[in-house]
Short mmCIF file of C-alpha atoms and ligand atoms in Angstrom, two decimals:
data_model
loop_
_atom_site.label_atom_id
_atom_site.label_comp_id
_atom_site.label_asym_id
_atom_site.label_seq_id
_atom_site.Cartn_x
_atom_site.Cartn_y
_atom_site.Cartn_z
CA MET A 1 -19.20 -67.81 -77.90
CA ASN A 2 -16.22 -70.80 -78.60
CA SER A 3 -17.14 -73.38 -81.42
CA ALA A 4 -15.35 -76.86 -82.58
CA THR A 5 -15.35 -78.68 -85.04
CA ILE A 6 -17.11 -82.02 -83.89
CA ASN A 7 -17.55 -85.55 -85.72
CA GLY A 8 -17.46 -82.68 -89.17
CA ILE A 9 -20.23 -80.40 -87.11
CA GLU A 10 -19.66 -77.04 -86.01
CA ILE A 11 -20.80 -77.42 -82.95
CA SER A 12 -21.22 -73.92 -80.32
CA TYR A 13 -20.80 -73.90 -76.83
CA GLY A 14 -20.83 -72.18 -73.43
CA ASP A 15 -17.38 -72.80 -71.23
CA ARG A 16 -17.13 -70.48 -68.40
CA GLY A 17 -16.08 -70.96 -64.87
CA SER A 18 -13.11 -73.44 -63.35
CA GLY A 19 -13.47 -76.64 -61.18
CA ARG A 20 -15.96 -79.48 -61.29
CA PRO A 21 -17.11 -79.60 -64.89
CA ILE A 22 -20.79 -79.52 -65.59
CA VAL A 23 -22.42 -80.01 -68.70
CA PHE A 24 -25.94 -78.56 -69.31
CA LEU A 25 -27.88 -79.85 -71.84
CA HIS A 26 -30.69 -78.02 -73.78
CA ALA A 27 -33.72 -79.17 -74.21
CA PHE A 28 -36.04 -79.34 -77.08
CA PRO A 29 -36.47 -77.01 -79.48
CA LEU A 30 -34.25 -74.21 -77.28
CA ASN A 31 -30.26 -73.89 -77.13
CA GLN A 32 -28.02 -73.11 -74.44
CA SER A 33 -29.30 -69.73 -73.66
CA MET A 34 -31.51 -71.53 -71.69
CA TRP A 35 -29.37 -72.21 -68.59
CA ASN A 36 -28.10 -68.57 -68.54
CA ASP A 37 -29.31 -68.68 -64.57
CA GLN A 38 -27.13 -72.11 -63.65
CA VAL A 39 -24.23 -70.27 -65.98
CA GLU A 40 -24.50 -67.24 -63.25
CA ALA A 41 -24.78 -69.34 -60.62
CA LEU A 42 -22.42 -72.43 -61.00
CA SER A 43 -19.67 -70.68 -62.84
CA GLY A 44 -17.83 -69.54 -59.74
CA ASP A 45 -17.26 -72.46 -58.41
CA TYR A 46 -17.51 -75.29 -61.18
CA ARG A 47 -16.46 -75.07 -64.64
CA VAL A 48 -20.05 -74.75 -66.79
CA ILE A 49 -20.05 -76.01 -70.01
CA THR A 50 -23.51 -76.01 -72.30
CA PRO A 51 -23.13 -77.33 -75.43
CA ASP A 52 -25.69 -76.56 -78.88
CA TRP A 53 -27.51 -79.76 -79.59
CA ARG A 54 -26.41 -79.99 -84.02
CA GLY A 55 -28.80 -77.94 -85.68
CA PHE A 56 -29.97 -75.52 -82.33
CA GLY A 57 -28.05 -72.14 -80.93
CA GLY A 58 -24.34 -71.43 -82.90
CA SER A 59 -24.35 -75.53 -84.60
CA SER A 60 -24.70 -76.07 -87.55
CA PRO A 61 -27.24 -78.66 -88.58
CA GLY A 62 -26.56 -82.34 -89.68
CA PRO A 63 -27.95 -85.82 -89.95
CA ALA A 64 -30.08 -86.49 -86.21
CA THR A 65 -29.79 -89.14 -84.16
CA MET A 66 -29.87 -89.52 -80.19
CA ASP A 67 -26.79 -91.15 -80.57
CA ASP A 68 -25.06 -88.44 -82.87
CA PHE A 69 -25.74 -85.84 -80.00
CA ALA A 70 -24.14 -88.43 -77.39
CA ASP A 71 -21.61 -88.50 -79.99
CA ASP A 72 -21.13 -84.96 -80.23
CA LEU A 73 -21.24 -84.58 -76.70
CA ALA A 74 -18.90 -87.05 -76.07
CA GLY A 75 -16.30 -85.63 -78.89
CA LEU A 76 -16.76 -82.07 -77.43
CA LEU A 77 -16.04 -83.15 -74.11
CA ASP A 78 -12.39 -84.77 -75.63
CA HIS A 79 -11.75 -81.79 -77.44
CA LEU A 80 -11.98 -79.38 -74.19
CA GLY A 81 -9.92 -82.45 -72.23
CA VAL A 82 -12.60 -83.03 -69.98
CA THR A 83 -12.98 -86.50 -67.53
CA GLU A 84 -15.59 -87.46 -65.57
CA PRO A 85 -17.98 -84.38 -65.84
CA ILE A 86 -21.55 -83.85 -64.30
CA ILE A 87 -23.92 -84.26 -66.81
CA CYS A 88 -27.12 -82.27 -66.28
CA GLY A 89 -29.85 -82.98 -69.00
CA LEU A 90 -33.56 -81.87 -68.87
CA SER A 91 -36.04 -83.15 -71.15
CA MET A 92 -34.14 -83.68 -74.86
CA GLY A 93 -31.17 -83.32 -73.38
CA GLY A 94 -32.15 -86.29 -70.52
CA TYR A 95 -33.02 -88.39 -73.79
CA ALA A 96 -29.21 -87.33 -75.06
CA ALA A 97 -27.86 -87.68 -71.42
CA MET A 98 -28.91 -91.67 -71.99
CA ALA A 99 -27.63 -92.09 -75.13
CA PHE A 100 -24.66 -91.17 -73.66
CA LEU A 101 -24.51 -93.31 -71.07
CA ARG A 102 -25.37 -96.37 -73.40
CA ARG A 103 -22.26 -95.38 -75.99
CA HIS A 104 -20.05 -94.00 -73.49
CA PRO A 105 -20.09 -95.86 -70.43
CA GLY A 106 -17.84 -94.94 -67.37
CA ARG A 107 -17.12 -91.44 -68.76
CA ILE A 108 -19.66 -89.72 -65.94
CA SER A 109 -19.37 -88.75 -62.43
CA ALA A 110 -22.85 -87.81 -61.14
CA LEU A 111 -25.91 -87.46 -63.54
CA ILE A 112 -28.82 -85.45 -63.01
CA LEU A 113 -32.22 -85.97 -65.20
CA ALA A 114 -34.82 -82.83 -65.22
CA ASP A 115 -37.83 -83.28 -66.92
CA THR A 116 -37.41 -86.37 -68.92
CA ARG A 117 -38.92 -89.80 -69.21
CA SER A 118 -36.84 -92.90 -70.03
CA THR A 119 -39.57 -94.25 -71.82
CA PRO A 120 -39.55 -94.04 -76.09
CA ASP A 121 -42.78 -92.14 -77.38
CA THR A 122 -45.84 -94.22 -78.17
CA GLU A 123 -46.71 -95.07 -81.07
CA GLU A 124 -49.60 -92.27 -81.56
CA ALA A 125 -46.70 -89.72 -80.07
CA ARG A 126 -44.31 -90.79 -82.79
CA ARG A 127 -46.72 -90.09 -85.80
CA THR A 128 -47.41 -86.56 -84.20
CA ARG A 129 -43.72 -86.01 -83.92
CA LEU A 130 -43.43 -86.87 -87.32
CA GLU A 131 -46.23 -84.89 -88.87
CA THR A 132 -44.99 -81.81 -86.88
CA ALA A 133 -41.63 -82.43 -88.43
CA ALA A 134 -42.78 -81.88 -91.77
CA SER A 135 -45.35 -78.90 -90.81
CA VAL A 136 -42.10 -77.60 -89.48
CA ARG A 137 -40.21 -77.85 -93.16
CA ARG A 138 -43.10 -76.25 -94.93
CA ASP A 139 -44.02 -73.87 -92.75
CA GLY A 140 -41.16 -72.72 -90.53
CA VAL A 141 -40.43 -73.05 -86.86
CA ALA A 142 -43.38 -70.43 -85.72
CA ILE A 143 -46.18 -73.01 -86.42
CA LEU A 144 -45.04 -74.29 -82.84
CA LEU A 145 -46.21 -71.16 -80.96
CA PRO A 146 -48.39 -70.47 -78.69
CA GLY A 147 -49.10 -74.74 -78.60
CA MET A 148 -44.91 -75.37 -77.48
CA THR A 149 -44.52 -72.74 -75.29
CA GLN A 150 -47.75 -73.10 -73.10
CA ARG A 151 -47.00 -76.77 -73.07
CA LEU A 152 -43.50 -76.21 -71.77
CA LEU A 153 -43.84 -73.94 -68.83
CA GLY A 154 -46.03 -74.84 -66.29
CA GLN A 155 -49.59 -72.70 -65.26
CA SER A 156 -48.06 -70.58 -62.76
CA THR A 157 -45.66 -68.76 -65.33
CA LEU A 158 -47.58 -68.90 -67.50
CA ALA A 159 -50.34 -66.91 -65.24
CA THR A 160 -47.70 -64.41 -64.16
CA ARG A 161 -44.50 -64.39 -65.30
CA PRO A 162 -45.03 -63.05 -69.27
CA ASP A 163 -41.23 -61.97 -69.34
CA ILE A 164 -40.24 -66.16 -69.03
CA VAL A 165 -42.94 -66.58 -71.73
CA GLU A 166 -41.32 -63.94 -74.03
CA ARG A 167 -38.13 -65.83 -73.09
CA VAL A 168 -39.25 -68.92 -74.21
CA ASN A 169 -40.92 -67.79 -77.28
CA SER A 170 -37.97 -65.83 -78.50
CA MET A 171 -35.52 -69.00 -77.83
CA ILE A 172 -38.41 -71.00 -80.35
CA LEU A 173 -38.86 -68.81 -83.11
CA SER A 174 -34.73 -68.23 -83.36
CA ALA A 175 -34.67 -72.08 -84.13
CA ASN A 176 -33.12 -73.37 -87.09
CA SER A 177 -36.33 -75.57 -88.77
CA GLU A 178 -34.32 -77.64 -90.21
CA GLY A 179 -32.34 -78.82 -86.85
CA VAL A 180 -35.81 -79.19 -85.77
CA ALA A 181 -37.51 -81.40 -87.50
CA ARG A 182 -34.34 -83.47 -87.49
CA ALA A 183 -34.33 -83.29 -83.74
CA LEU A 184 -38.31 -84.33 -83.89
CA GLU A 185 -37.41 -87.14 -86.61
CA ALA A 186 -34.67 -88.11 -83.38
CA MET A 187 -36.93 -88.14 -80.56
CA ALA A 188 -39.54 -89.86 -82.48
CA ALA A 189 -36.96 -93.02 -82.84
CA ARG A 190 -35.21 -92.96 -79.57
CA GLU A 191 -35.28 -96.46 -77.66
CA ASP A 192 -36.49 -97.04 -73.95
CA SER A 193 -33.51 -96.45 -71.18
CA THR A 194 -35.45 -97.19 -68.56
CA GLY A 195 -33.26 -100.96 -68.47
CA LEU A 196 -29.73 -98.77 -68.48
CA LEU A 197 -31.27 -96.76 -65.72
CA ARG A 198 -31.11 -99.85 -63.54
CA ASN A 199 -27.40 -100.17 -63.80
CA VAL A 200 -26.08 -96.44 -63.03
CA ASP A 201 -23.67 -96.88 -60.35
CA VAL A 202 -23.15 -92.72 -60.00
CA PRO A 203 -24.30 -89.94 -57.49
CA THR A 204 -28.19 -89.36 -59.48
CA LEU A 205 -30.54 -86.70 -58.84
CA ILE A 206 -34.07 -86.54 -60.72
CA ILE A 207 -35.59 -83.34 -61.10
CA CYS A 208 -39.13 -82.35 -61.58
CA GLY A 209 -41.89 -79.52 -62.51
CA GLU A 210 -44.78 -80.43 -60.12
CA GLU A 211 -46.92 -78.20 -63.20
CA ASP A 212 -44.95 -80.38 -65.47
CA VAL A 213 -47.98 -82.09 -68.18
CA LEU A 214 -44.92 -83.00 -70.85
CA THR A 215 -42.71 -85.17 -68.50
CA PRO A 216 -45.06 -85.47 -65.67
CA PRO A 217 -43.55 -85.87 -61.89
CA ALA A 218 -44.52 -89.78 -62.32
CA GLU A 219 -42.16 -90.22 -64.88
CA ALA A 220 -39.61 -88.39 -62.21
CA SER A 221 -40.74 -90.97 -60.34
CA GLN A 222 -40.25 -94.01 -62.49
CA MET A 223 -36.63 -92.90 -63.21
CA SER A 224 -36.15 -92.72 -59.55
CA ARG A 225 -37.13 -96.46 -58.38
CA ALA A 226 -35.26 -96.86 -61.34
CA VAL A 227 -31.86 -96.05 -60.51
CA HIS A 228 -30.21 -97.30 -57.23
CA GLY A 229 -29.99 -94.79 -54.10
CA SER A 230 -30.90 -91.79 -56.37
CA GLN A 231 -32.64 -88.49 -55.58
CA LEU A 232 -36.09 -87.03 -55.76
CA THR A 233 -36.48 -83.86 -55.68
CA LEU A 234 -39.68 -81.99 -57.25
CA ILE A 235 -40.24 -77.95 -57.95
CA ALA A 236 -43.62 -76.53 -56.49
CA GLY A 237 -44.46 -73.51 -59.05
CA ALA A 238 -43.23 -74.45 -62.39
CA GLY A 239 -43.81 -77.04 -65.35
CA HIS A 240 -41.40 -77.98 -67.70
CA LEU A 241 -38.57 -75.97 -67.01
CA PRO A 242 -37.90 -75.72 -63.47
CA ASN A 243 -33.88 -74.15 -63.99
CA ILE A 244 -36.02 -70.74 -65.79
CA GLU A 245 -39.71 -70.71 -64.22
CA LYS A 246 -37.99 -71.42 -60.20
CA SER A 247 -34.13 -71.22 -61.42
CA ALA A 248 -32.87 -70.33 -57.74
CA GLU A 249 -34.59 -73.84 -56.46
CA PHE A 250 -33.67 -75.64 -59.21
CA ASN A 251 -29.95 -74.16 -58.56
CA GLU A 252 -30.12 -74.82 -55.06
CA THR A 253 -31.51 -78.58 -55.74
CA VAL A 254 -28.24 -78.61 -58.19
CA MET A 255 -25.84 -77.63 -55.65
CA ALA A 256 -27.16 -79.21 -52.41
CA PHE A 257 -26.91 -82.12 -54.47
CA LEU A 258 -23.27 -82.20 -55.81
CA ARG A 259 -21.83 -80.89 -52.76
CA ASN A 260 -23.31 -84.53 -50.65
CA ALA A 261 -22.27 -86.05 -53.59
CA ARG A 262 -18.62 -84.97 -53.25
CA THR A 263 -18.69 -87.11 -50.16
CA LEU A 264 -20.00 -89.81 -51.96
CA ASN A 265 -17.84 -89.58 -54.34
CA GLY A 266 -15.04 -89.62 -51.31
C1 MLT B 1 -38.14 -80.89 -74.09
O1 MLT B 1 -38.25 -80.23 -73.74
O2 MLT B 1 -37.21 -81.73 -75.10
C2 MLT B 1 -39.12 -82.19 -75.70
O3 MLT B 1 -40.33 -81.52 -74.67
C3 MLT B 1 -39.14 -83.57 -75.50
C4 MLT B 1 -40.41 -83.43 -76.16
O4 MLT B 1 -40.49 -83.81 -77.12
O5 MLT B 1 -40.12 -85.30 -75.74
#
């Protein structure tokens, strides 16, 4: 695994393959390994970059807002000499991708938003997040189980794929409690990005698992209406993590979109 000091924080990242760069931004409370199937499938044709957010995976914790995540990403891209990558953010990775668009406009060549939303938290969601942050600081990340995994995965996966349940549980249990608490606070404070999406002018794909209960397909449709000319694809039999639950369908959707986006980009 690679690492670099970015904005004073040790950021760990994967960097495999060569070609057009694509950056995959992980969800909460996971880490870059959630993208292992995408690294395998795409690194033959693309340079696949998979950072761990500060406080997750191999990255050291630090103060965290969505803007900090976005600036860490910009710093990492500078460090790697990457200009105009394709950005794919899932859930919290999508929130950070939208913060990146706001803070670093004109730096991406295509956008993929998976299982995320452009709207901020409701008051109630914000309160719950802050309570959860306090509980995680006090009692550790194990208190997130089993509820978090049950919300992340779709009913079909929960019923038939104990291996995936185990994989997600162990990613959650390996998370750093301070990193998790700070990310909860960062998500609670995030801005509304719906207006920003109306100005996106790069090829955009919106993906959502049909069984996603955290950011349901209605959220994906709303984002798709906001981004002019975007493609919306729903993945059957998957919940909030279609890249893991239905990795072949997810990868095929992404690769087909990118082949088409290349044509659109000339
Ligand atoms: C995620 O998957 O990143 C989180 O579920 C996002 C959220 O809690 O809003």
